[in-house]
Short mmCIF file of C-alpha atoms in Angstrom, two decimals:
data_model
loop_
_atom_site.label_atom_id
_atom_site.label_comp_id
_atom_site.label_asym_id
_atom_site.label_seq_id
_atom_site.Cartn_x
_atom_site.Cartn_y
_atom_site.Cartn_z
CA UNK A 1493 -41.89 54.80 4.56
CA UNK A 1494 -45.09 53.99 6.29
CA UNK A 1495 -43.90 54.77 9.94
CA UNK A 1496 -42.94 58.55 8.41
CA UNK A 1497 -46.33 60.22 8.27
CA UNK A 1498 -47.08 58.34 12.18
CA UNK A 1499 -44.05 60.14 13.39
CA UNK A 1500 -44.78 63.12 12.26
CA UNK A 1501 -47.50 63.34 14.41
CA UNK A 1502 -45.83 62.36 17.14
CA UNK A 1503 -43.53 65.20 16.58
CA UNK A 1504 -46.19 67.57 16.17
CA UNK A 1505 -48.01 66.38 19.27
CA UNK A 1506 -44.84 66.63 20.93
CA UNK A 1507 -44.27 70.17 20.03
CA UNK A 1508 -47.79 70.87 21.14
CA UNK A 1509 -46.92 69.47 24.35
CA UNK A 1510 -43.16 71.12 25.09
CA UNK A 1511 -44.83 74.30 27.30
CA UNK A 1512 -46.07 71.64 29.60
CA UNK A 1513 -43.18 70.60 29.94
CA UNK A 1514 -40.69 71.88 32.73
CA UNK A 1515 -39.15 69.34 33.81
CA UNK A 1516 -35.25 68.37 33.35
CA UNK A 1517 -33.73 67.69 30.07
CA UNK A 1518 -33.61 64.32 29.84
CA UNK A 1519 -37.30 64.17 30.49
CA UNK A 1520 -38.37 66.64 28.07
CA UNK A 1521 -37.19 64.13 26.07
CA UNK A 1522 -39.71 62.12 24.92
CA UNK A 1523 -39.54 59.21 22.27
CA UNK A 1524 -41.93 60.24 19.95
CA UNK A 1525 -39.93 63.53 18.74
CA UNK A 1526 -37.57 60.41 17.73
CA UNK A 1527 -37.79 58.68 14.04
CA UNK A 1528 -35.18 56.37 15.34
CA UNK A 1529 -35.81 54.10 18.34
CA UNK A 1530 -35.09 56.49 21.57
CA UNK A 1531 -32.75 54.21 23.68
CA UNK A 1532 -31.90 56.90 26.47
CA UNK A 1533 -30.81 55.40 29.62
CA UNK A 1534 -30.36 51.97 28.40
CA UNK A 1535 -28.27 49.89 30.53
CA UNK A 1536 -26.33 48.38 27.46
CA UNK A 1537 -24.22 49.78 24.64
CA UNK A 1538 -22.21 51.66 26.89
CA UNK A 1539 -18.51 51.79 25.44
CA UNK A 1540 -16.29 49.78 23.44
CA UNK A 1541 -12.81 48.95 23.26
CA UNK A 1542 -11.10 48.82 20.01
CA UNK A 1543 -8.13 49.40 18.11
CA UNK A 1544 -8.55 52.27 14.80
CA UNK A 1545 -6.14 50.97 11.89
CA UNK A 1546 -3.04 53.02 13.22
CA UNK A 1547 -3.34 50.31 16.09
CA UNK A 1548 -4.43 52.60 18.30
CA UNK A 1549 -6.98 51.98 21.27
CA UNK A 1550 -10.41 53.59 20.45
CA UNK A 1551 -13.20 54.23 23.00
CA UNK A 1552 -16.29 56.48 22.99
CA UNK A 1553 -14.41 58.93 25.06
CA UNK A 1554 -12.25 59.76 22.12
CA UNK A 1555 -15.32 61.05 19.99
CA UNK A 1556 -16.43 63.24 23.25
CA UNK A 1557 -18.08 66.30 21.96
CA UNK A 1558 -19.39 64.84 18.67
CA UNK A 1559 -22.37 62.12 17.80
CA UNK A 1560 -21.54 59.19 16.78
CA UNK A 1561 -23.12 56.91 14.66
CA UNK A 1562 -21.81 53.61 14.58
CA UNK A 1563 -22.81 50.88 12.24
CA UNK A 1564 -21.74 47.01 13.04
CA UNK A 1565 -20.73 45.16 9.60
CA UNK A 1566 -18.35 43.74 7.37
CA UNK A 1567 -16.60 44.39 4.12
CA UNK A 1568 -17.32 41.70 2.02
CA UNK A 1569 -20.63 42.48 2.37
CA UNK A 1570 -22.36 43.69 -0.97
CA UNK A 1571 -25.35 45.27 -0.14
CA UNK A 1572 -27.09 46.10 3.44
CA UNK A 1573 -22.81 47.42 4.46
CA UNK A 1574 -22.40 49.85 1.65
CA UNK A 1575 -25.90 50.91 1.76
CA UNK A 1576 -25.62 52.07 5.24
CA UNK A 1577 -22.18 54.06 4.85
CA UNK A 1578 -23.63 55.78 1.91
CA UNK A 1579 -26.24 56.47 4.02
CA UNK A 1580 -23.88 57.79 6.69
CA UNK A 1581 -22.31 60.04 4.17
CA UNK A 1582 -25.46 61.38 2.83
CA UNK A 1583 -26.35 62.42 6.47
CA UNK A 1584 -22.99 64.05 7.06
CA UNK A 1585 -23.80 66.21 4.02
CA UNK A 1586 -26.97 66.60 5.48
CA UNK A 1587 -25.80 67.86 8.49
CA UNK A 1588 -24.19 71.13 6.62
CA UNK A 1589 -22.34 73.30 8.76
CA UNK A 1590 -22.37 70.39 11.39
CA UNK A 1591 -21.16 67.71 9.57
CA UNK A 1592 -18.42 67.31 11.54
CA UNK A 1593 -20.10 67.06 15.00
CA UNK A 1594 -20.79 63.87 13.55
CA UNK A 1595 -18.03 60.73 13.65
CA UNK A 1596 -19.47 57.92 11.47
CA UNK A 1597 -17.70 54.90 13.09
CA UNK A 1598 -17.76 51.08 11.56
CA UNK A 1599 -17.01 47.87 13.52
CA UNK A 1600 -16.15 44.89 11.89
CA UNK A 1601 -17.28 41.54 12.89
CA UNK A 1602 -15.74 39.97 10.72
CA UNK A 1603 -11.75 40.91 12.31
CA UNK A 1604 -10.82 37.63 10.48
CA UNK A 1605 -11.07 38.93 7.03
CA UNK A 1606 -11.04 42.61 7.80
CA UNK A 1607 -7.40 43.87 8.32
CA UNK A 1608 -6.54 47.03 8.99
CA UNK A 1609 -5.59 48.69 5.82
CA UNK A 1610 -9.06 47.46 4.32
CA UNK A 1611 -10.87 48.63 6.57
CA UNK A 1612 -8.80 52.39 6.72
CA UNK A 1613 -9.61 51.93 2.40
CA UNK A 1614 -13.05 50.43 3.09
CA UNK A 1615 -14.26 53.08 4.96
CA UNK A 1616 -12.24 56.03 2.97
CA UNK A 1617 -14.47 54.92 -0.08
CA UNK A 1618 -17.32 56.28 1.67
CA UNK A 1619 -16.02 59.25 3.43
CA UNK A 1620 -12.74 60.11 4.39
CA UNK A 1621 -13.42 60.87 8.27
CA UNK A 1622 -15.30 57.24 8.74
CA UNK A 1623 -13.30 55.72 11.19
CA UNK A 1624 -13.14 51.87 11.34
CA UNK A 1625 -12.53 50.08 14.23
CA UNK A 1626 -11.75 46.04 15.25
CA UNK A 1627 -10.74 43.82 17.92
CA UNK A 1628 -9.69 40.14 18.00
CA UNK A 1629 -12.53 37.21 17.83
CA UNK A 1630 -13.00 37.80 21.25
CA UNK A 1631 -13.10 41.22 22.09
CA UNK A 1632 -15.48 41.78 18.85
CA UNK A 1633 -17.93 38.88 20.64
CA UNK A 1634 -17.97 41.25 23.99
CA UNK A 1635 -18.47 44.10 21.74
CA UNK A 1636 -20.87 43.07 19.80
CA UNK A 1637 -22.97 41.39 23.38
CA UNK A 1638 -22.72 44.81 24.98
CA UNK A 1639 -24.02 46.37 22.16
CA UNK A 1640 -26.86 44.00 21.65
CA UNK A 1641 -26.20 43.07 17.73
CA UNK A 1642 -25.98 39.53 16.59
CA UNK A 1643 -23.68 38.68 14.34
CA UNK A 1644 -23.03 34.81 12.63
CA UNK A 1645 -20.43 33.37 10.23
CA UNK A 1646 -22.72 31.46 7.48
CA UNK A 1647 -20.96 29.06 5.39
CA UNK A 1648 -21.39 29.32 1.79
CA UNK A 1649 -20.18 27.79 -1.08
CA UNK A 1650 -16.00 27.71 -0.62
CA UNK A 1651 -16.48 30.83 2.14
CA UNK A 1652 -18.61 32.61 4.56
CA UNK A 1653 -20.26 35.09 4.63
CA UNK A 1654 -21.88 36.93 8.17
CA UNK A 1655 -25.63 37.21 9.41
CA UNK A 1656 -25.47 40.31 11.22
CA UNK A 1657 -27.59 43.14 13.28
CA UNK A 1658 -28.38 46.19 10.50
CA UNK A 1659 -28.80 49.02 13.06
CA UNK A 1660 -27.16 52.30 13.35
CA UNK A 1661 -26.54 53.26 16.96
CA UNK A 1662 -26.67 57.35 18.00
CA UNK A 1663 -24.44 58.40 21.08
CA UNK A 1664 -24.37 62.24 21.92
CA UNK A 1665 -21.96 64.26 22.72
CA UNK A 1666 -21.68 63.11 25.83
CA UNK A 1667 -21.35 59.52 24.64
CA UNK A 1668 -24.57 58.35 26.04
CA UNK A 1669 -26.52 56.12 23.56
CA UNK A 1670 -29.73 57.63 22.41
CA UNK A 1671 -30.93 56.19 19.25
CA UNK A 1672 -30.61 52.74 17.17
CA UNK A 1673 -32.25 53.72 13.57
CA UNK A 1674 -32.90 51.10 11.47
CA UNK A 1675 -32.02 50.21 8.24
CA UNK A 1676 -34.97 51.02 6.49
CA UNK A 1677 -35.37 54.19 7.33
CA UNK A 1678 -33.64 57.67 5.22
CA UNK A 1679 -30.79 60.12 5.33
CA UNK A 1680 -33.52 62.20 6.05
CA UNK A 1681 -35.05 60.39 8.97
CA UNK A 1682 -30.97 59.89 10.31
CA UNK A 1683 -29.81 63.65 10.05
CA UNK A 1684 -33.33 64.67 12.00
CA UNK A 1685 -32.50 62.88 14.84
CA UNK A 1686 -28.97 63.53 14.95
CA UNK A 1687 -29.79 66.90 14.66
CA UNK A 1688 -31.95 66.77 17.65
CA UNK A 1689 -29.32 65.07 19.66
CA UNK A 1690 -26.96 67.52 18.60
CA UNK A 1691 -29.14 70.57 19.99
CA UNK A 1692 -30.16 69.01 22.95
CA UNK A 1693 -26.45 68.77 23.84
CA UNK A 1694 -25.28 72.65 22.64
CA UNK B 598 -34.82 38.61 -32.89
CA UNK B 599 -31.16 39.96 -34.35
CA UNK B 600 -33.07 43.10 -34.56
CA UNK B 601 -34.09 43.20 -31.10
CA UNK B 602 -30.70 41.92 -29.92
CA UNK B 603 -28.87 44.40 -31.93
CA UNK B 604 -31.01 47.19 -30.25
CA UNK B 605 -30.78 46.00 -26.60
CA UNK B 606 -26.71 45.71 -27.61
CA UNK B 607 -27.01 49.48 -28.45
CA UNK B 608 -28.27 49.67 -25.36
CA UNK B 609 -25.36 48.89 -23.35
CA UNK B 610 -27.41 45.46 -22.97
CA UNK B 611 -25.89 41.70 -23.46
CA UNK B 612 -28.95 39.79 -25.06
CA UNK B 613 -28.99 35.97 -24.96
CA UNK B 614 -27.90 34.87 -28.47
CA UNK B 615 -31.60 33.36 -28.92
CA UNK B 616 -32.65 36.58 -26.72
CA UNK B 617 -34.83 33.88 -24.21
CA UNK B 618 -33.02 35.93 -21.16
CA UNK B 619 -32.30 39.73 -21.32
CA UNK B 620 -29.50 41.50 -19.10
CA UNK B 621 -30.06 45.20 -18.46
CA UNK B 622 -27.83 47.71 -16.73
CA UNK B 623 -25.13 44.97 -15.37
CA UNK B 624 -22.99 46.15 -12.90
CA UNK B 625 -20.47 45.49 -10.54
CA UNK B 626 -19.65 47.05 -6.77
CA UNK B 627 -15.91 47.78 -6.72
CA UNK B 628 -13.72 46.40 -4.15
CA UNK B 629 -10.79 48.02 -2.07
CA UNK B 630 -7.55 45.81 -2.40
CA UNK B 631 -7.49 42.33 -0.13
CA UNK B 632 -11.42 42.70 -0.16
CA UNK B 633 -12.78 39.10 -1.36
CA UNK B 634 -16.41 39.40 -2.36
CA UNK B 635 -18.52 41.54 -4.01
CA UNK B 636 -21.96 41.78 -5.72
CA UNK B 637 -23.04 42.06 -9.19
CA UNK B 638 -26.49 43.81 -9.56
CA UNK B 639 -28.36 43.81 -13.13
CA UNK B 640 -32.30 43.52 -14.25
CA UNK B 641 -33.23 39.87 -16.00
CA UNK B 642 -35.97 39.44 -17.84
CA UNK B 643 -36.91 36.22 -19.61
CA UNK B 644 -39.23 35.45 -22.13
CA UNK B 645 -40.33 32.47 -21.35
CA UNK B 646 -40.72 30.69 -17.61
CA UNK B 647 -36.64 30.22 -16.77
CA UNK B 648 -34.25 30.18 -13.47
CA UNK B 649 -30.95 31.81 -13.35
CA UNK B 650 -29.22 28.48 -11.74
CA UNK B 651 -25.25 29.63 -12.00
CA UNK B 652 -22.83 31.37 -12.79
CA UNK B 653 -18.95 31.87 -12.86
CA UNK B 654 -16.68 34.59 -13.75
CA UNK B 655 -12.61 34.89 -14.47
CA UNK B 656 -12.57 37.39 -11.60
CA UNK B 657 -13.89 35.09 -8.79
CA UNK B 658 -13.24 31.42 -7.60
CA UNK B 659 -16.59 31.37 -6.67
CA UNK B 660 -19.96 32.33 -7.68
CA UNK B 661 -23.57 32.29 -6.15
CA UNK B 662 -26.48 33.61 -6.22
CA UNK B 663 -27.52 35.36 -2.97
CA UNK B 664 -30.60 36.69 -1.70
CA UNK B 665 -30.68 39.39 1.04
CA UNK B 666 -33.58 39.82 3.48
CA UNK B 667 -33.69 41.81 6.50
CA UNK B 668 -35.05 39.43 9.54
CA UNK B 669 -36.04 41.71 12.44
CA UNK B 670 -33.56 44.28 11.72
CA UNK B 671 -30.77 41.47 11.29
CA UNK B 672 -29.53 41.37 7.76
CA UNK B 673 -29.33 37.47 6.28
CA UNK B 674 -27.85 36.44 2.84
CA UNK B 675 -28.29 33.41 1.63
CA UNK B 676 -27.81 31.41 -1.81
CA UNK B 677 -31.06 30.93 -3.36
CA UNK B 678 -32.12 27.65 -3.25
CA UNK B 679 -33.05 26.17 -6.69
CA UNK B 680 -32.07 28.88 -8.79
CA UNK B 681 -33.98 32.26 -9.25
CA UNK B 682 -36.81 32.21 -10.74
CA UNK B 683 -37.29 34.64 -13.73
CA UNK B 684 -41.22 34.28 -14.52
CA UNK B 685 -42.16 34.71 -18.25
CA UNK B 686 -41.98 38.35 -19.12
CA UNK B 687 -41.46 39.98 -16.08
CA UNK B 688 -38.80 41.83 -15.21
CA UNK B 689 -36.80 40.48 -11.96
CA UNK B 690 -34.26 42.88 -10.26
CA UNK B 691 -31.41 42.28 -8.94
CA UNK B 692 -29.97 44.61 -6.82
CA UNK B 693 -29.11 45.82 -3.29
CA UNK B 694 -31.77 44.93 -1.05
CA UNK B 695 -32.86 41.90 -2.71
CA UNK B 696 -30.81 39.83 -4.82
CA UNK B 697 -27.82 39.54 -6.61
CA UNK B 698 -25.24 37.59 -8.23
CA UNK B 699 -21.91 37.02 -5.41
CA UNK B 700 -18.64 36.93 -6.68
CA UNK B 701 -16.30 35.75 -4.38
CA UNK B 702 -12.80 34.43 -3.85
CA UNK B 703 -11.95 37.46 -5.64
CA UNK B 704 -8.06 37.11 -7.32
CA UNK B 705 -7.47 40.76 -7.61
CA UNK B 706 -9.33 44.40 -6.76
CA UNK B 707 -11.97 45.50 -8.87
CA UNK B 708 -11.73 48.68 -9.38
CA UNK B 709 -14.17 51.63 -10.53
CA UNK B 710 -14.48 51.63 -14.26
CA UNK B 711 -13.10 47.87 -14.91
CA UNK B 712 -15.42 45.63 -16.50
CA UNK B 713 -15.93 42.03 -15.46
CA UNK B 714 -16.90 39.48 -17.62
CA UNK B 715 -19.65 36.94 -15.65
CA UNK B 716 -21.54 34.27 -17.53
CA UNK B 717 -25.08 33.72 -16.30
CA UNK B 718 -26.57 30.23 -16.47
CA UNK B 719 -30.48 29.83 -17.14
CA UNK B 720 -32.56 27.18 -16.77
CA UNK B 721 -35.78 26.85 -19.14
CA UNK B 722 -38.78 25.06 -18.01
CA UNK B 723 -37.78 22.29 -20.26
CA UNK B 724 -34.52 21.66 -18.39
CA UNK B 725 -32.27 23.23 -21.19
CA UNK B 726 -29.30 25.70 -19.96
CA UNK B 727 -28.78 28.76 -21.89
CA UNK B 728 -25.31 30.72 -20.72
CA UNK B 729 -25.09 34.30 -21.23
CA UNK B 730 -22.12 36.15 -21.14
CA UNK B 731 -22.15 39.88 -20.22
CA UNK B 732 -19.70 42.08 -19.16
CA UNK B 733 -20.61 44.47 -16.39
CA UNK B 734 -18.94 47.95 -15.92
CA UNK B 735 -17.34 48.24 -12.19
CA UNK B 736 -19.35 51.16 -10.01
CA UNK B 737 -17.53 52.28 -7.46
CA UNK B 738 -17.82 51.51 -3.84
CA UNK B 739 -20.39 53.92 -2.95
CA UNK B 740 -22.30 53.37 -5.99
CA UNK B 741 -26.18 53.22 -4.48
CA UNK B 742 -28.71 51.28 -6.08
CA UNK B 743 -30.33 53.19 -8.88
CA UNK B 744 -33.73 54.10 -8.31
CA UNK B 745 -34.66 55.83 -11.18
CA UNK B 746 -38.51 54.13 -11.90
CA UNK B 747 -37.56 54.91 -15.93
CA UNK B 748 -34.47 52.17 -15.72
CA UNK B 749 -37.40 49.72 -14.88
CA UNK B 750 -38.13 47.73 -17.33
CA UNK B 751 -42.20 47.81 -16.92
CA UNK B 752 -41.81 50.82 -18.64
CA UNK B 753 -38.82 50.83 -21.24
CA UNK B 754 -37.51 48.70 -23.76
CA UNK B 755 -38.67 45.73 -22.63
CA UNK B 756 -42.20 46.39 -23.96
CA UNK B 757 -41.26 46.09 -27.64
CA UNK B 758 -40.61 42.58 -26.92
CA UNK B 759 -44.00 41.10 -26.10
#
């Protein structure tokens, strides 16, 4: 990972730099403590409005109290999908003690293909507390918009198959969203700043 | 050649019959029930210049080969145009985060342990097709990507062949 050794100095020069700081919490914040991309304040990715496979209407008020992570994909997907819940898993193990401050949550954009009971096994396959979440062709557009990720149906062959955003989104506790890490980057680099998140927020 | 075959077969390996295109370490993703596609991951290394140009399998309508690529943090697959090519001697990898072979139209689940039969169509420089059958072993969902650097074949088996 060539950005890891780079942000380790950040960190370091951040840590240098915390006695100077006295200001409020969200500016003693800076980005560089961050391995992920430090999206505090951003005026997008606010909430989402989706139904869990029980049918139920999800938002990010349900999850208040833990981080999320949420990952945008689909599950015919062979590689970049399962990579990043095993990922997800890996950091919840990571996590230890506070692995379950952490609610891993999936959103299809593919709804077409991706019923309900596939994505409640889909998701189980990885961990048992991932939570995966869809909405009809329309609502999953207006998700996907406010959250920024592009997502595309590619033909291919007989079928399709979907171009899609690979980011993992952090919200706090307070279901503010804090982070996007990208796909190329560890376990390691995910549970460090979830962990920061996490004891920023108590 | 039978020698070498016969080793690589003891190896959990499907050889070509004239050994011109090696398999190594086939496998499979496992699917959850309803799920269509999936993607078959394995190391191919030819002896001579070749492109893997098809393939088909009993357990899929349909059968491609895909390449993944990350484009500004957007994830893209796409069927490799022309084939893949498989330069002389060198070992090309298949698996996730680069290529691999997509089975899809699925007719049933695939599940952990099963093994799925997939023939592999090469293309030598001269234009003649060589299909190789192998049967890969079903890993299950979560499998990741094995990493271990003495699975490559720089460094293994391979080498007695040239």
């Amino acid at each position: 990972m060539a950005f890891t050794p780079r942000a380790r100095v950040h960190w370091l020069a951040a840590a240098l730099a915390l006695p100077m700081l006295g200001c409020d919490r969200s500016a003693s914040t800076p980005a560089v403590r961050f391995r992920g991309l430090d999206l505090t304040g951003a005026a997008y990715g606010r909430d989402f409005r989706l139904n869990d496979p029980d049918g139920r209407e999800r938002t990010l008020a349900d999850f208040r109290g833990r981080a999320v992570l949420l990952y945008f994909g689909f599950t015919q997907c062979p590689d970049v999908c399962p990579t990043a819940l095993i990922r997800a898993a890996e950091v919840r193990k990571l996590l230890g003690a506070d692995k379950d401050k952490l609610q891993v949550v999936f959103i299809t954009v593919d709804p077409e293909r991706d019923t309900a009971p596939m994505l409640r096994e889909y998701t189980a396959a990885f961990d048992r507390s991932f939570l995966g979440l869809s909405g009809d062709l329309a609502r999953t557009r207006e998700t996907a918009d406010e959250f920024k990720v592009y997502y595309k149906k590619v033909p291919t062959g007989s079928s399709y198959t979907m171009d899609h955003s690979a980011l993992s989104y952090v919200f706090d506790p307070q279901g503010r969203l804090r982070l996007a890490m990208r796909h190329e980057q560890t376990a390691d680099d995910y549970a460090h700043d979830i962990r920061l998140v996490l004891a920023q927020n108590g | 050649m039978k020698r070498f075959a016969l080793t690589l077969a003891t190896l959990a390996v499907a050889a070509a019959a004239q050994a011109q295109v090696t398999v190594k370490e086939p496998w499979v993703r496992a699917t959850v029930p309803q799920q269509k596609a999936t993607g078959a991951f394995m190391q191919l290394t030819a002896a001579q210049d070749a492109k893997l140009v098809a393939g088909s399998s009993p357990v899929a309508g349909v059968v491609e080969i895909h390449e993944m690529a990350m484009d500004n943090n957007v994830m893209k697959m796409r069927q490799v145009a022309g084939g893949l090519a498989l330069p002389a001697g060198k070992a090309v990898d298949l698996k996730p985060g680069g290529y691999h072979v997509m089975l899809m139209d699925l007719k049933g689940q695939i599940k952990d342990g099963d093994t799925v039969p997939v023939s592999l169509v090469f293309e030598g420089k001269d234009g003649k097709k060589q299909t190789v059958e192998i049967k890969a072993p079903a890993r299950p969902l979560n499998a990741a990507a094995k990493t271990d650097p003495s699975q490559g074949g720089h460094a293994g088996h391979a080498g007695m062949k040239h």
